[in-house]
Amino acid sequence: MIIVMSQSASREDINNVERKLSQLGFRTHPIFGDIKTVIGAIGDKRLLNTQEISTMPGVESIVPIMKPYKLTSREFKQTPTIVNVGGVEIGGDKIVVMAGPCAIENKEIYIDTAKKVKEAGADILRGGAFKPRTSPYSFQGLEEDGLKIMAEAREITGLKLVTEVVDTRDVELVASYTDIIQIGARNMQNFRLLKEVGLYKKPVLLKRGLSATIEEWLMAAEYIISEGNQNVILCERGIRTFETATRNTIDLSAIPVVKEFSHLPVIVDPSHATGTWKYVSALSKGAVATGADGLIIEVHSDPNCALCDGPQSLKPSKFSQVMEELRKVAEAVGRTL
Amino acid sequence: MIIVMSQSASREDINNVERKLSQLGFRTHPIFGDIKTVIGAIGDKRLLNTQEISTMPGVESIVPIMKPYKLTSREFKQTPTIVNVGGVEIGGDKIVVMAGPCAIENKEIYIDTAKKVKEAGADILRGGAFKPRTSPYSFQGLEEDGLKIMAEAREITGLKLVTEVVDTRDVELVASYTDIIQIGARNMQNFRLLKEVGLYKKPVLLKRGLSATIEEWLMAAEYIISEGNQNVILCERGIRTFETATRNTIDLSAIPVVKEFSHLPVIVDPSHATGTWKYVSALSKGAVATGADGLIIEVHSDPNCALCDGPQSLKPSKFSQVMEELRKVAEAVGRTL
Amino acid sequence: MIIVMSQSASREDINNVERKLSQLGFRTHPIFGDIKTVIGAIGDKRLLNTQEISTMPGVESIVPIMKPYKLTSREFKQTPTIVNVGGVEIGGDKIVVMAGPCAIENKEIYIDTAKKVKEAGADILRGGAFKPRTSPYSFQGLEEDGLKIMAEAREITGLKLVTEVVDTRDVELVASYTDIIQIGARNMQNFRLLKEVGLYKKPVLLKRGLSATIEEWLMAAEYIISEGNQNVILCERGIRTFETATRNTIDLSAIPVVKEFSHLPVIVDPSHATGTWKYVSALSKGAVATGADGLIIEVHSDPNCALCDGPQSLKPSKFSQVMEELRKVAEAVGRTL
Amino acid sequence: MIIVMSQSASREDINNVERKLSQLGFRTHPIFGDIKTVIGAIGDKRLLNTQEISTMPGVESIVPIMKPYKLTSREFKQTPTIVNVGGVEIGGDKIVVMAGPCAIENKEIYIDTAKKVKEAGADILRGGAFKPRTSPYSFQGLEEDGLKIMAEAREITGLKLVTEVVDTRDVELVASYTDIIQIGARNMQNFRLLKEVGLYKKPVLLKRGLSATIEEWLMAAEYIISEGNQNVILCERGIRTFETATRNTIDLSAIPVVKEFSHLPVIVDPSHATGTWKYVSALSKGAVATGADGLIIEVHSDPNCALCDGPQSLKPSKFSQVMEELRKVAEAVGRTL
């Protein structure tokens, strides 16, 4: 940690900061520049409340040298984490595809879609039983009835399940049905919910918040891991920018950045990122070529009838074709699908 | 609602959309342009799942004509709402000032700060007992012990209380202590939490999300109001942009926009918006002159010792001086403080 | 074009708008909703100054139905444009790679780099002779001396040239040396410069502005094409967002969006987009898999000595390896490199 | 300047960086932490090309301690700069108001508007003769004929003039007519244009770019000042964010930030920032209360007929009323108008 003193800081200000750091267990090394002084502080900043320093007279700013996350970092664990979901490995050579409708609306259609995505080669079945919707007047999900339908689809197809939880009070229930617990973008900094899912061993799919930096996203993972659950899968799903041609701006550069700073696997959601089924094929290929460990794609037997997010759903036939294309791209970058 | 058909839409596509809209209870009016056709649909879009239309063959886009919120809108209620907090009116002529430390750390300091902000003219005392922190290693709040300290400070000073709730499981507890329940920026789209506080009659301070549009913010208010609680106070606290000189970018234009589209009162948090106590005085005056109904300002007896957000806290003496300056600005725009 | 009247608009307001539109040569179709009235106006909006309408009493907003660009649009020209740069085709099956140093600093190093990128399979040589730099104290380029070095490198290697112009007064000079004129991100809305390069027949590489929407980018292309120069190549180079882990956020979803709305070829600059050479390989593959028609990559014989943008330059050996990887990805999506 | 070495940097890497810095004239101070080493480098970073260091093996990042601008900084010149425009002082106690239409379309209307804004108390007359327009099909300005009309309006009213220049080739012409040369938001990083206006003594109104950080804005000022022209007035005109309710997001926090880091005066353009005349009054008051040194407001005798930006123009009667309101706010913050 480097403490930058302002140009007008007095010698006494500098001494006070050094004394304080020393009390807090840091070793200090001041460097007296021509105009400003900076103080190097050696010790673990994560244990420190930096405000105690940043508000002292003469302090201009504090520059952290170490990342704020620890268990999530590549420095802590140098080999990539492979999350095992009942035999399906996420983070290994094989690109894992999760597919299915946004919401579960109707048992027959859901099971029909499940069979078709299985046939096309998907590994994991998605579906929403608890839906976070912008409007209170929109369909909010079938709740436990939806989870039951998902379980039935798993029995029929053998696909593993991923579904979202939105309330700390529902974590136990959701965990009892699903194979992967999803934390949605809007809940990425719902810290109580992160802690709650951290108490289980179930893999967690952690979506990046709409305006979350990669560092904040990794800090959200840290919340889960620090409670004891190391099975975290990151999911890039687009960030909010000024561009309006797509629903969000998919940030594929997040893939190599995450791979550099963390050991966790990262997948991409091109359906929510773009908001338009027409762009899903192109961005799925782009994500795999960039290094994603998997994809989560919306597929719906009848997109015209979807109660939510229809415009971004692929029909099963189109999905099947996308899978074929992806296979070639996966091979081109030395992976399988 | 206007349905824009693509240039390549066939006559049959157009007929199908009209037929579908008609089944859904809309009256339709097609306009055949030289290149494209648009279809006007008369009826309440809020009751409709627009995806059923947007995914039909030949449909390019849907343009909503009405706002998605209803109870929150100025059209629904034309007179400004005044929220009454045990006698303190928010949204009336008087600018209401909420002040106090970010977190409650220590009873003596908290009560000392409370007395001082009361003396300087604040109406409501802030303080955090449950803190949503970016890092799991940061101080998370004193929880119920903090609420007890707040209640004691209320007894001593007569100030009303505002404090944040972060978990649906704590709403009852928090509501039993506080006068205003705060929903923080990170929970603006924690829809279950919004619904939960909507079940109480307690006033709710609803902070704008870091990357929430004004429309989404008003939709979050709609969640609360649609459950029966009309006592919603909006709070602008800065949005996330590319600028790094301030922690967030305070969006004061949100004030006249909210006033045009909604009847709800709106206050401003210059402390969190800027992240720096040096800018709080200037932006407080700016907010009042722009038309804010109130302010929420961080004040701490000893900012150097604050366990969170110290750099943005004012000392009581500085706060007192800001209040003096604000009084003049309030009068200049025909209000009191 | 749809004119949305406000809820409080009178019958007379509506009549006045219809009369005005009629005078301006539009046919009008009012639709009287339960709450609001909208007026459909048939005619070419591009010839109209919409402010004349938008400021009339009772008008709430105007919704355009047609895109504001014409010559750039896919509707105007349905087959993809292939820009021919002295035999090198951009926009065809072959992925075109432009490579070279950011700035030309030294003849020997430049020519050495040119030979190496040629050897690795690049088609076009990049280099900056006029550099737009954030600081007046940074190296501003060798100007005409730089152009002469580029011409020599072309003679030796046979590579075509691309270089930036930053001043209307230099367009003639730059055009006399280069094969492609580059308009940088900061000049994407330097409309005079766009018009000036529109007067030549030389291909133009038009970089997307840091905060330009795709629509504004296509409008910038429209400026060039409307002066008579149809040889426009679009270049995505990252947009500005709140994320700081990369210099900009590369927006690969722009590729399918541009392909849908325009006939122009689009390439990607992963070097400037990410600002870090480590991420160039991953994003280059991602761009090609997503559908880019080419790449522009920074390569420097000795990145440690580059007077500008060194951290994002690849060494020739690394570039050569990236080209190998790209070849496989290109083939996987049915293209060559 | 602090050089942060990566965790894996070898002792030799560290020595090499120290040797290099020493060659470049810096004194170095390494600090060996438990995990990483940082090297403090004492000397003027502005003279250094940091890439030479940042690309050396083992270097993780470089943290600048000093700001990149010099002549623009408050450290260089501690007293606020007052720009004198033919007797009108900008940056002093008096709030200066610039007003007038966006574009000059018609002599009679322009002169009529000029008289009315003069009457209402404006000091400076605005008007555009060269218009940077998003569409090539929009009105581009009357060019020199427009400047002549402006000069005539000055003669009649005594108001000083401010008008935009968009091409290096026109600077001499524009400077010969106007009292303040405006650099528009889209040209904030048109470095050649900045240098060109730096060669004159005429005051320059430098608008902030749509996605420019405050630091980049001050660097643009540095371009002008470093050529010899110290008469720079900064103008905040809104930045681009995800919010769509206003055309841009006005960043009033830029006012105290600029005042802290620079000696230059700063004014605000609420008309372009919001894009809606309805919000101009509120934000004008907010800007003055926050500490702006002036305002530039669009006023048009007949907003319904404005060939550009009509929706954001005030009618003279409304402007007159806004001036009355502003006077009170100015007094409340110890200034005049």
Coordinates of N, CA and C in Angstrom, one line a residue, chain D residues 6 8 11 104 111 146 166 254 297 316 320:
Chain D
S6 N 5.6 -7.1 -10.5 CA 4.7 -8.2 -10.3 C 5.3 -9.2 -9.2
S8 N 6.0 -12.2 -9.5 CA 6.9 -13.1 -10.1 C 8.2 -12.4 -10.6
R11 N 14.9 -10.6 -8.9 CA 15.7 -9.6 -8.4 C 16.4 -8.8 -9.6
I104 N -27.3 30.5 -36.2 CA -27.8 31.7 -36.8 C -28.5 31.3 -38.1
I111 N -31.1 39.1 -34.5 CA -30.9 40.4 -33.9 C -32.0 40.7 -32.8
G146 N -23.0 34.1 -41.4 CA -23.4 34.1 -40.0 C -22.6 34.9 -39.1
V166 N -14.7 24.8 -36.2 CA -14.7 23.4 -36.3 C -13.6 22.9 -37.3
A254 N -18.3 18.2 -11.5 CA -17.1 18.7 -12.2 C -16.7 20.1 -11.7
I297 N -26.7 29.6 -22.2 CA -28.1 29.2 -22.3 C -28.6 29.5 -23.7
P316 N -37.4 34.2 -25.1 CA -36.9 35.3 -24.3 C -37.6 35.6 -23.0
S320 N -35.8 35.6 -19.4 CA -35.8 36.8 -18.5 C -36.2 36.4 -17.1

